[in-house]
PDB file of C-alpha atoms in Angstrom:
ATOM      1  CA  ILE R   1      15.418  -7.959  -4.364  1.00 64.00           C
ATOM      2  CA  LEU R   2      16.493  -9.222  -0.950  1.00 74.00           C
ATOM      3  CA  ASN R   3      13.926 -10.929   1.242  1.00 87.00           C
ATOM      4  CA  VAL R   4      14.051  -9.965   4.909  1.00 94.00           C
ATOM      5  CA  GLU R   5      11.129 -11.370   6.858  1.00 95.00           C
ATOM      6  CA  GLN R   6      10.102 -10.735  10.433  1.00 96.00           C
ATOM      7  CA  SER R   7       7.645 -12.742  12.476  1.00 96.00           C
ATOM      8  CA  PRO R   8       5.265 -12.320  14.028  1.00 96.00           C
ATOM      9  CA  GLN R   9       3.949  -9.062  12.568  1.00 94.00           C
ATOM     10  CA  SER R  10       2.485  -8.119  15.932  1.00 95.00           C
ATOM     11  CA  LEU R  11       2.535  -9.456  19.443  1.00 95.00           C
ATOM     12  CA  HIS R  12       0.529  -8.663  22.589  1.00 97.00           C
ATOM     13  CA  VAL R  13       2.049  -9.727  25.916  1.00 97.00           C
ATOM     14  CA  GLN R  14       1.407  -9.025  29.573  1.00 97.00           C
ATOM     15  CA  GLU R  15       3.836  -7.054  31.682  1.00 97.00           C
ATOM     16  CA  GLY R  16       6.436  -9.427  33.086  1.00 97.00           C
ATOM     17  CA  ASP R  17       6.210 -11.927  30.211  1.00 97.00           C
ATOM     18  CA  SER R  18       9.343 -12.794  28.295  1.00 96.00           C
ATOM     19  CA  THR R  19       9.053 -12.806  24.545  1.00 96.00           C
ATOM     20  CA  ASN R  20      11.041 -13.322  21.377  1.00 95.00           C
ATOM     21  CA  PHE R  21      10.691 -12.735  17.686  1.00 94.00           C
ATOM     22  CA  THR R  22      12.489 -13.714  14.509  1.00 98.00           C
ATOM     23  CA  CYS R  23      14.226 -12.078  11.599  1.00 97.00           C
ATOM     24  CA  SER R  24      15.118 -14.233   8.592  1.00 97.00           C
ATOM     25  CA  PHE R  25      17.437 -13.071   5.830  1.00 96.00           C
ATOM     26  CA  PRO R  26      19.470 -14.485   2.920  1.00 93.00           C
ATOM     27  CA  SER R  27      22.242 -16.758   4.185  1.00 89.00           C
ATOM     28  CA  SER R  28      24.579 -15.936   1.302  1.00 88.00           C
ATOM     29  CA  ASN R  29      26.821 -12.870   1.052  1.00 88.00           C
ATOM     30  CA  PHE R  30      26.137 -11.901   4.656  1.00 91.00           C
ATOM     31  CA  TYR R  31      27.851  -8.802   6.039  1.00 92.00           C
ATOM     32  CA  ALA R  32      25.807  -7.529   9.008  1.00 93.00           C
ATOM     33  CA  LEU R  33      22.424  -7.703  10.691  1.00 95.00           C
ATOM     34  CA  HIS R  34      21.019  -4.642  12.477  1.00 96.00           C
ATOM     35  CA  TRP R  35      18.220  -4.429  15.032  1.00 97.00           C
ATOM     36  CA  TYR R  36      16.350  -1.161  15.625  1.00 97.00           C
ATOM     37  CA  ARG R  37      13.685  -0.152  18.130  1.00 97.00           C
ATOM     38  CA  TRP R  38      11.015   2.213  16.826  1.00 95.00           C
ATOM     39  CA  GLU R  39       8.590   3.855  19.219  1.00 94.00           C
ATOM     40  CA  THR R  40       5.401   5.388  17.864  1.00 88.00           C
ATOM     41  CA  ALA R  41       5.844   9.014  16.741  1.00 87.00           C
ATOM     42  CA  LYS R  42       9.622   8.765  17.128  1.00 91.00           C
ATOM     43  CA  SER R  43      12.450   7.646  14.850  1.00 91.00           C
ATOM     44  CA  PRO R  44      14.179   4.249  14.833  1.00 94.00           C
ATOM     45  CA  GLU R  45      17.065   3.816  17.258  1.00 96.00           C
ATOM     46  CA  ALA R  46      19.793   1.210  16.902  1.00 96.00           C
ATOM     47  CA  LEU R  47      19.843  -1.681  19.364  1.00 97.00           C
ATOM     48  CA  PHE R  48      22.479  -3.980  17.930  1.00 96.00           C
ATOM     49  CA  VAL R  49      24.753  -4.469  14.941  1.00 95.00           C
ATOM     50  CA  MET R  50      25.782  -8.101  14.573  1.00 95.00           C
ATOM     51  CA  THR R  51      28.413  -9.357  12.172  1.00 92.00           C
ATOM     52  CA  LEU R  52      29.669 -12.791  13.226  1.00 91.00           C
ATOM     53  CA  ASN R  53      27.906 -16.136  13.143  1.00 92.00           C
ATOM     54  CA  GLY R  54      27.054 -17.087  16.715  1.00 92.00           C
ATOM     55  CA  ASP R  55      27.144 -13.453  17.908  1.00 92.00           C
ATOM     56  CA  GLU R  56      25.119 -12.735  21.008  1.00 96.00           C
ATOM     57  CA  LYS R  57      24.480  -9.139  22.052  1.00 96.00           C
ATOM     58  CA  LYS R  58      22.779  -7.842  25.190  1.00 97.00           C
ATOM     59  CA  LYS R  59      21.497  -4.466  26.333  1.00 95.00           C
ATOM     60  CA  GLY R  60      19.667  -4.571  29.646  1.00 96.00           C
ATOM     61  CA  ARG R  61      16.699  -6.943  29.305  1.00 97.00           C
ATOM     62  CA  ILE R  62      17.046  -7.172  25.519  1.00 97.00           C
ATOM     63  CA  SER R  63      19.347  -9.646  23.812  1.00 98.00           C
ATOM     64  CA  ALA R  64      19.848 -10.966  20.290  1.00 98.00           C
ATOM     65  CA  THR R  65      21.446 -13.974  18.649  1.00 98.00           C
ATOM     66  CA  LEU R  66      22.652 -14.503  15.113  1.00 97.00           C
ATOM     67  CA  ASN R  67      22.887 -17.557  12.856  1.00 97.00           C
ATOM     68  CA  THR R  68      24.321 -16.525   9.491  1.00 95.00           C
ATOM     69  CA  LYS R  69      24.568 -20.072   8.119  1.00 95.00           C
ATOM     70  CA  GLU R  70      20.804 -20.605   8.291  1.00 95.00           C
ATOM     71  CA  GLY R  71      19.891 -16.940   7.916  1.00 95.00           C
ATOM     72  CA  TYR R  72      18.064 -15.965  11.077  1.00 96.00           C
ATOM     73  CA  SER R  73      18.355 -13.780  14.163  1.00 98.00           C
ATOM     74  CA  TYR R  74      16.279 -13.836  17.333  1.00 98.00           C
ATOM     75  CA  LEU R  75      15.509 -10.857  19.545  1.00 98.00           C
ATOM     76  CA  TYR R  76      14.601 -11.671  23.158  1.00 98.00           C
ATOM     77  CA  ILE R  77      13.005  -9.403  25.741  1.00 98.00           C
ATOM     78  CA  LYS R  78      13.069 -10.668  29.325  1.00 97.00           C
ATOM     79  CA  GLY R  79      10.341  -9.502  31.704  1.00 97.00           C
ATOM     80  CA  SER R  80       8.574  -7.163  29.235  1.00 97.00           C
ATOM     81  CA  GLN R  81       7.583  -3.717  30.496  1.00 97.00           C
ATOM     82  CA  PRO R  82       5.007  -1.303  29.000  1.00 96.00           C
ATOM     83  CA  GLU R  83       7.883   0.948  27.898  1.00 96.00           C
ATOM     84  CA  ASP R  84       9.132  -1.904  25.682  1.00 97.00           C
ATOM     85  CA  SER R  85       6.071  -1.365  23.482  1.00 97.00           C
ATOM     86  CA  ALA R  86       7.457  -0.455  20.062  1.00 97.00           C
ATOM     87  CA  THR R  87       8.097  -1.828  16.607  1.00 96.00           C
ATOM     88  CA  TYR R  88      11.316  -3.820  16.343  1.00 97.00           C
ATOM     89  CA  LEU R  89      13.002  -3.729  12.956  1.00 96.00           C
ATOM     90  CA  CYS R  90      15.779  -5.882  11.633  1.00 96.00           C
ATOM     91  CA  ALA R  91      17.874  -4.920   8.628  1.00 95.00           C
ATOM     92  CA  PHE R  92      20.257  -6.977   6.513  1.00 94.00           C
ATOM     93  CA  LYS R  93      23.424  -5.752   4.884  1.00 92.00           C
ATOM     94  CA  ARG R  94      25.178  -7.903   2.309  1.00 88.00           C
ATOM     95  CA  ASN R  95      28.795  -7.968   1.193  1.00 78.00           C
ATOM     96  CA  ALA R  96      29.959  -5.355  -1.264  1.00 65.00           C
ATOM     97  CA  GLY R  97      26.870  -3.235  -0.714  1.00 71.00           C
ATOM     98  CA  ASN R  98      26.083  -0.005   1.059  1.00 78.00           C
ATOM     99  CA  MET R  99      22.375  -0.541   1.590  1.00 87.00           C
ATOM    100  CA  LEU R 100      20.370  -1.934   4.468  1.00 90.00           C
ATOM    101  CA  THR R 101      17.280  -3.942   3.544  1.00 92.00           C
ATOM    102  CA  PHE R 102      14.689  -3.708   6.310  1.00 93.00           C
ATOM    103  CA  GLY R 103      12.136  -6.271   7.338  1.00 94.00           C
ATOM    104  CA  GLY R 104       8.519  -5.255   7.901  1.00 92.00           C
ATOM    105  CA  GLY R 105       8.958  -5.141  11.680  1.00 94.00           C
ATOM    106  CA  THR R 106       7.366  -6.814  14.685  1.00 96.00           C
ATOM    107  CA  ARG R 107       5.006  -4.576  16.632  1.00 95.00           C
ATOM    108  CA  LEU R 108       5.133  -5.401  20.339  1.00 97.00           C
ATOM    109  CA  MET R 109       2.446  -4.214  22.755  1.00 97.00           C
ATOM    110  CA  VAL R 110       2.972  -4.839  26.470  1.00 97.00           C
ATOM    111  CA  LYS R 111      -0.128  -4.528  28.656  1.00 96.00           C
ATOM    112  CA  PRO R 112       0.326  -3.387  32.260  1.00 93.00           C
TER     113      PRO R 112
ATOM    114  CA  ASN G   1      25.267  17.556  18.722  1.00 75.00           C
ATOM    115  CA  ALA G   2      21.866  17.983  17.081  1.00 81.00           C
ATOM    116  CA  GLY G   3      22.298  14.628  15.321  1.00 93.00           C
ATOM    117  CA  VAL G   4      20.150  14.283  12.194  1.00 96.00           C
ATOM    118  CA  THR G   5      17.665  17.074  11.555  1.00 96.00           C
ATOM    119  CA  GLN G   6      14.878  17.182   8.977  1.00 97.00           C
ATOM    120  CA  THR G   7      12.639  19.980   7.752  1.00 96.00           C
ATOM    121  CA  PRO G   8       9.746  20.411   7.371  1.00 97.00           C
ATOM    122  CA  LYS G   9       7.988  18.125   9.868  1.00 95.00           C
ATOM    123  CA  PHE G  10       4.726  18.149   7.937  1.00 96.00           C
ATOM    124  CA  ARG G  11       3.730  19.207   4.429  1.00 96.00           C
ATOM    125  CA  ILE G  12       0.674  18.959   2.230  1.00 97.00           C
ATOM    126  CA  LEU G  13       1.274  19.168  -1.521  1.00 97.00           C
ATOM    127  CA  LYS G  14      -1.070  19.275  -4.455  1.00 97.00           C
ATOM    128  CA  ILE G  15      -0.551  16.789  -7.283  1.00 97.00           C
ATOM    129  CA  GLY G  16       2.124  18.068  -9.651  1.00 96.00           C
ATOM    130  CA  GLN G  17       3.781  20.433  -7.172  1.00 97.00           C
ATOM    131  CA  SER G  18       7.437  20.076  -6.288  1.00 96.00           C
ATOM    132  CA  MET G  19       9.305  20.378  -3.023  1.00 96.00           C
ATOM    133  CA  THR G  20      12.620  19.649  -1.328  1.00 97.00           C
ATOM    134  CA  LEU G  21      12.904  17.768   1.933  1.00 98.00           C
ATOM    135  CA  GLN G  22      15.926  18.952   3.860  1.00 98.00           C
ATOM    136  CA  CYS G  23      18.259  16.729   5.875  1.00 98.00           C
ATOM    137  CA  ALA G  24      21.379  17.699   7.775  1.00 97.00           C
ATOM    138  CA  GLN G  25      23.716  15.904  10.169  1.00 97.00           C
ATOM    139  CA  ASP G  26      26.480  17.245  12.380  1.00 96.00           C
ATOM    140  CA  MET G  27      28.258  13.979  13.182  1.00 95.00           C
ATOM    141  CA  ASN G  28      30.643  14.123  10.203  1.00 94.00           C
ATOM    142  CA  HIS G  29      29.135  10.917   8.817  1.00 95.00           C
ATOM    143  CA  ASN G  30      30.049   9.998   5.268  1.00 94.00           C
ATOM    144  CA  TYR G  31      26.983   7.863   4.627  1.00 94.00           C
ATOM    145  CA  MET G  32      23.496   9.357   4.340  1.00 96.00           C
ATOM    146  CA  TYR G  33      20.194   7.755   3.360  1.00 97.00           C
ATOM    147  CA  TRP G  34      16.602   8.596   2.509  1.00 98.00           C
ATOM    148  CA  TYR G  35      13.838   6.144   3.388  1.00 97.00           C
ATOM    149  CA  ARG G  36      10.102   6.176   3.082  1.00 96.00           C
ATOM    150  CA  GLN G  37       7.807   4.387   5.475  1.00 93.00           C
ATOM    151  CA  ASP G  38       4.624   2.909   4.117  1.00 84.00           C
ATOM    152  CA  PRO G  39       2.128   1.187   6.433  1.00 75.00           C
ATOM    153  CA  GLY G  40       2.990  -2.463   7.013  1.00 70.00           C
ATOM    154  CA  MET G  41       5.982  -2.214   4.684  1.00 75.00           C
ATOM    155  CA  GLY G  42       8.766  -1.157   7.006  1.00 81.00           C
ATOM    156  CA  LEU G  43      11.348   1.208   5.559  1.00 93.00           C
ATOM    157  CA  LYS G  44      12.201   1.351   1.866  1.00 94.00           C
ATOM    158  CA  LEU G  45      15.453   2.972   0.710  1.00 94.00           C
ATOM    159  CA  ILE G  46      14.984   5.746  -1.860  1.00 97.00           C
ATOM    160  CA  TYR G  47      18.538   7.056  -2.361  1.00 97.00           C
ATOM    161  CA  TYR G  48      21.787   6.990  -0.489  1.00 95.00           C
ATOM    162  CA  SER G  49      25.173   8.680  -0.550  1.00 95.00           C
ATOM    163  CA  VAL G  50      28.588   7.456   0.553  1.00 93.00           C
ATOM    164  CA  GLY G  51      30.177  10.889   0.513  1.00 93.00           C
ATOM    165  CA  ALA G  52      29.957  14.390  -0.886  1.00 94.00           C
ATOM    166  CA  GLY G  53      29.404  14.287  -4.634  1.00 94.00           C
ATOM    167  CA  ILE G  54      28.421  10.590  -4.678  1.00 95.00           C
ATOM    168  CA  THR G  55      24.820   9.365  -4.728  1.00 96.00           C
ATOM    169  CA  ASP G  56      23.154   6.125  -5.748  1.00 95.00           C
ATOM    170  CA  LYS G  57      19.662   4.711  -6.168  1.00 95.00           C
ATOM    171  CA  GLY G  58      18.024   2.554  -3.556  1.00 93.00           C
ATOM    172  CA  GLU G  59      14.999   0.284  -3.920  1.00 91.00           C
ATOM    173  CA  VAL G  60      12.365   2.915  -4.797  1.00 94.00           C
ATOM    174  CA  PRO G  61      14.056   5.926  -6.496  1.00 96.00           C
ATOM    175  CA  ASN G  62      11.428   6.759  -9.125  1.00 96.00           C
ATOM    176  CA  GLY G  63       9.965  10.239  -8.725  1.00 96.00           C
ATOM    177  CA  TYR G  64      12.806  11.501  -6.530  1.00 97.00           C
ATOM    178  CA  ASN G  65      16.198  13.145  -6.928  1.00 97.00           C
ATOM    179  CA  VAL G  66      19.020  13.851  -4.516  1.00 97.00           C
ATOM    180  CA  SER G  67      22.250  15.797  -4.352  1.00 96.00           C
ATOM    181  CA  ARG G  68      25.140  15.775  -1.899  1.00 97.00           C
ATOM    182  CA  SER G  69      27.269  18.889  -2.253  1.00 96.00           C
ATOM    183  CA  THR G  70      28.515  18.831   1.356  1.00 96.00           C
ATOM    184  CA  THR G  71      29.125  16.146   3.972  1.00 96.00           C
ATOM    185  CA  GLU G  72      26.427  17.657   6.195  1.00 97.00           C
ATOM    186  CA  ASP G  73      23.462  18.034   3.832  1.00 97.00           C
ATOM    187  CA  PHE G  74      21.467  15.546   1.764  1.00 98.00           C
ATOM    188  CA  PRO G  75      18.277  17.092   0.329  1.00 98.00           C
ATOM    189  CA  LEU G  76      15.581  14.989  -1.355  1.00 98.00           C
ATOM    190  CA  ARG G  77      13.680  16.538  -4.254  1.00 97.00           C
ATOM    191  CA  LEU G  78      10.191  15.619  -5.450  1.00 96.00           C
ATOM    192  CA  GLU G  79       9.611  17.148  -8.871  1.00 89.00           C
ATOM    193  CA  LEU G  80       6.010  16.219  -9.741  1.00 94.00           C
ATOM    194  CA  ALA G  81       4.270  15.088  -6.592  1.00 96.00           C
ATOM    195  CA  ALA G  82       1.884  12.153  -6.943  1.00 96.00           C
ATOM    196  CA  PRO G  83      -0.539  10.645  -4.395  1.00 95.00           C
ATOM    197  CA  SER G  84       1.685   7.524  -4.299  1.00 95.00           C
ATOM    198  CA  GLN G  85       4.358   9.673  -2.669  1.00 96.00           C
ATOM    199  CA  THR G  86       2.199  10.257   0.399  1.00 96.00           C
ATOM    200  CA  SER G  87       4.374   8.771   3.126  1.00 95.00           C
ATOM    201  CA  VAL G  88       6.616   9.492   6.066  1.00 95.00           C
ATOM    202  CA  TYR G  89      10.176  10.208   4.973  1.00 97.00           C
ATOM    203  CA  PHE G  90      13.179   9.493   7.173  1.00 97.00           C
ATOM    204  CA  CYS G  91      16.716  10.647   6.631  1.00 98.00           C
ATOM    205  CA  ALA G  92      19.546   8.714   8.286  1.00 97.00           C
ATOM    206  CA  SER G  93      23.320   8.855   8.504  1.00 96.00           C
ATOM    207  CA  SER G  94      26.071   6.492   9.516  1.00 94.00           C
ATOM    208  CA  SER G  95      29.816   6.208   9.778  1.00 90.00           C
ATOM    209  CA  GLY G  96      30.601   3.475   7.311  1.00 78.00           C
ATOM    210  CA  ASN G  97      29.057   0.136   8.181  1.00 73.00           C
ATOM    211  CA  PHE G  98      27.928   0.979  11.683  1.00 85.00           C
ATOM    212  CA  GLU G  99      24.450   1.694  12.989  1.00 92.00           C
ATOM    213  CA  GLN G 100      22.334   4.335  11.290  1.00 95.00           C
ATOM    214  CA  TYR G 101      21.066   7.432  13.101  1.00 96.00           C
ATOM    215  CA  PHE G 102      17.634   8.593  12.018  1.00 97.00           C
ATOM    216  CA  GLY G 103      16.079  12.030  11.835  1.00 96.00           C
ATOM    217  CA  PRO G 104      12.594  12.772  13.222  1.00 95.00           C
ATOM    218  CA  GLY G 105      10.840  12.285   9.886  1.00 95.00           C
ATOM    219  CA  THR G 106       8.777  14.404   7.489  1.00 96.00           C
ATOM    220  CA  ARG G 107       5.105  13.520   7.034  1.00 95.00           C
ATOM    221  CA  LEU G 108       4.079  14.324   3.455  1.00 96.00           C
ATOM    222  CA  THR G 109       0.555  14.192   2.065  1.00 96.00           C
ATOM    223  CA  VAL G 110      -0.108  14.633  -1.657  1.00 96.00           C
ATOM    224  CA  THR G 111      -3.724  15.364  -2.591  1.00 95.00           C
TER     225      THR G 111
END
């Protein structure tokens, strides 16, 4: 059983605040790390797929970094907006496997 | 493209009944997956398929069966529904090791 942990479980911020949260995963047999954004009553949508140690990805105000040697990834949101309110999921894929193992998610709520 | 579609959207089953959750994708993806979402637990993989005729168990396969006779369709079968199978079920597809595309989900209640 692979352990993929996300912290914090939930986060309340004010509009305009910048925020970040963590995904930790096994540092051995790494293949890829996915980030998904999941709005209430919708389905998860991919944000990033990261494969190389030191990768940094950016989409608008959202960015992510990856450290495969120590087994963690950070997701950053700059200047949070109410529409950023969602659950953010990370998922780990190991070598020689076809499965993604998801973390429990970080639920972000941005107050106007 | 419709993407990934799932039917039904909602279903209530009595204990012991059976049903099939339908999933279809029109993106010609080889990989397809079934997940269940339990509160506070994220997504758990039930079964997956890497191509027509090939299926494999995920983390929580007990009580479920799948088949993959075509690239497009990946139905999930519950034979003897139990209250523990009350959940929201998501189907997803991907092209190899790239991001997964999720369907809208099926909310199942077993009473």
